[in-house]
Amino acid sequence: MASPTREIPTTKNLALIEKAKRLNHVPWCDDYEKMISGMRFHYSGVPELEQCMIRAVVLNQELNNTQISLATDFKSINAEIESKMRMLLGHMGKHSRIRLPINIVQGCNVWVGDNVYINGE
């Protein structure tokens, strides 16, 4: 059975754009609004989107290379990871934990609620 084809939207989804205004680190530009609306958009050559991708790659690398040893204090390592996650994600709720390793491409579009636990890999 063939999967149904989906029409590509030709107008921006104003409701989604409004929701995105509550997120952090959003690369606001015309192509970002098209992207979250499901429209055709350009990624390459759009400085805001390219910079967002580079930022996500750098933060993923920093997080995944976090140095942990037997002498590491659990509280301090959680604080370091949480701090970097807040720099990467659109929203991270209270008392939430994300275990490493991770690979988050468009972190600004990720909303993690309160009291969430996400296991790495």
CSV table of C-alpha atoms in Angstrom, one decimal:
chain,number,residue,atom,x,y,z
A,1,MET,CA,0.0,0.0,0.0
A,2,ALA,CA,1.5,3.3,-1.0
A,3,SER,CA,1.8,6.0,1.6
A,4,PRO,CA,-0.4,9.0,1.0
A,5,THR,CA,1.3,12.1,-0.4
A,6,ARG,CA,1.2,15.2,1.6
A,7,GLU,CA,0.7,18.6,0.1
A,8,ILE,CA,3.6,21.0,1.0
A,9,PRO,CA,2.2,24.1,2.6
A,10,THR,CA,2.5,27.3,0.7
A,11,THR,CA,1.8,29.7,3.6
A,12,LYS,CA,3.4,30.1,7.0
A,13,ASN,CA,1.7,28.5,10.0
A,14,LEU,CA,1.2,31.5,12.2
A,15,ALA,CA,0.1,29.4,15.2
A,16,LEU,CA,3.4,27.4,15.1
A,17,ILE,CA,5.4,30.7,14.7
A,18,GLU,CA,3.6,32.1,17.7
A,19,LYS,CA,4.5,28.9,19.8
A,20,ALA,CA,8.1,29.2,18.7
A,21,LYS,CA,8.3,32.7,20.2
A,22,ARG,CA,8.3,31.0,23.6
A,23,LEU,CA,11.5,29.1,22.7
A,24,ASN,CA,15.1,30.2,23.4
A,25,HIS,CA,17.9,30.4,20.8
A,26,VAL,CA,15.6,30.6,17.8
A,27,PRO,CA,17.3,31.6,14.6
A,28,TRP,CA,14.6,34.1,13.5
A,29,CYS,CA,14.5,34.6,9.8
A,30,ASP,CA,12.1,34.0,7.0
A,31,ASP,CA,13.4,30.6,6.2
A,32,TYR,CA,13.1,29.5,9.9
A,33,GLU,CA,9.4,30.4,9.8
A,34,LYS,CA,9.0,28.5,6.6
A,35,MET,CA,10.9,25.5,8.0
A,36,ILE,CA,8.7,25.2,11.1
A,37,SER,CA,5.6,25.7,8.9
A,38,GLY,CA,6.5,22.7,6.8
A,39,MET,CA,7.2,24.8,3.7
A,40,ARG,CA,10.1,24.6,1.3
A,41,PHE,CA,13.0,26.6,2.7
A,42,HIS,CA,16.7,27.2,2.2
A,43,TYR,CA,19.2,26.1,4.8
A,44,SER,CA,22.4,26.5,3.0
A,45,GLY,CA,23.4,30.2,2.6
A,46,VAL,CA,21.0,31.4,5.3
A,47,PRO,CA,23.4,32.7,8.0
A,48,GLU,CA,20.9,32.4,10.9
A,49,LEU,CA,20.2,28.7,10.2
A,50,GLU,CA,23.8,27.9,9.5
A,51,GLN,CA,24.9,29.5,12.7
A,52,CYS,CA,22.2,27.6,14.7
A,53,MET,CA,23.5,24.4,13.2
A,54,ILE,CA,27.1,25.2,14.1
A,55,ARG,CA,26.1,26.2,17.6
A,56,ALA,CA,24.2,22.8,18.0
A,57,VAL,CA,27.2,20.8,16.8
A,58,VAL,CA,29.6,22.6,19.1
A,59,LEU,CA,27.3,22.2,22.2
A,60,ASN,CA,26.8,18.5,21.3
A,61,GLN,CA,30.5,18.0,21.1
A,62,GLU,CA,31.1,19.8,24.4
A,63,LEU,CA,28.4,17.8,26.1
A,64,ASN,CA,29.5,14.4,24.8
A,65,ASN,CA,33.1,15.2,25.8
A,66,THR,CA,32.2,16.1,29.3
A,67,GLN,CA,35.0,14.7,31.5
A,68,ILE,CA,33.7,12.4,34.2
A,69,SER,CA,35.9,10.4,36.6
A,70,LEU,CA,35.4,8.4,39.7
A,71,ALA,CA,36.2,11.5,41.7
A,72,THR,CA,33.5,13.5,39.9
A,73,ASP,CA,30.8,15.0,42.2
A,74,PHE,CA,27.4,14.0,40.9
A,75,LYS,CA,25.8,17.3,41.7
A,76,SER,CA,28.4,19.4,39.9
A,77,ILE,CA,28.4,17.2,36.8
A,78,ASN,CA,24.5,17.5,36.6
A,79,ALA,CA,24.8,21.3,36.9
A,80,GLU,CA,27.4,21.4,34.1
A,81,ILE,CA,25.3,19.3,31.8
A,82,GLU,CA,22.1,21.2,32.7
A,83,SER,CA,23.8,24.5,32.0
A,84,LYS,CA,24.9,23.4,28.5
A,85,MET,CA,21.5,21.8,27.8
A,86,ARG,CA,19.8,25.2,28.6
A,87,MET,CA,22.2,26.8,26.0
A,88,LEU,CA,21.2,24.2,23.4
A,89,LEU,CA,17.5,23.6,23.9
A,90,GLY,CA,14.5,25.8,23.2
A,91,HIS,CA,13.2,25.0,26.7
A,92,MET,CA,14.3,22.8,29.6
A,93,GLY,CA,11.9,22.4,32.5
A,94,LYS,CA,12.7,22.2,36.2
A,95,HIS,CA,14.1,19.0,37.7
A,96,SER,CA,14.7,17.5,34.2
A,97,ARG,CA,17.8,15.4,33.4
A,98,ILE,CA,19.2,14.3,30.0
A,99,ARG,CA,21.9,11.7,30.1
A,100,LEU,CA,24.7,11.6,27.6
A,101,PRO,CA,25.6,11.0,24.8
A,102,ILE,CA,23.2,13.0,22.7
A,103,ASN,CA,22.9,14.3,19.2
A,104,ILE,CA,20.4,17.1,18.9
A,105,VAL,CA,20.4,18.9,15.5
A,106,GLN,CA,17.9,21.7,16.0
A,107,GLY,CA,18.0,22.2,19.7
A,108,CYS,CA,16.0,25.4,19.6
A,109,ASN,CA,13.0,23.5,18.5
A,110,VAL,CA,13.1,21.0,21.5
A,111,TRP,CA,10.9,21.6,24.5
A,112,VAL,CA,11.6,19.5,27.5
A,113,GLY,CA,9.0,19.8,30.3
A,114,ASP,CA,9.3,19.6,34.0
A,115,ASN,CA,10.4,16.4,35.8
A,116,VAL,CA,11.5,14.7,32.6
A,117,TYR,CA,14.3,12.1,32.4
A,118,ILE,CA,15.8,11.2,29.0
A,119,ASN,CA,18.4,8.4,28.8
A,120,GLY,CA,21.3,8.9,26.4
A,121,GLU,CA,21.7,6.8,23.2
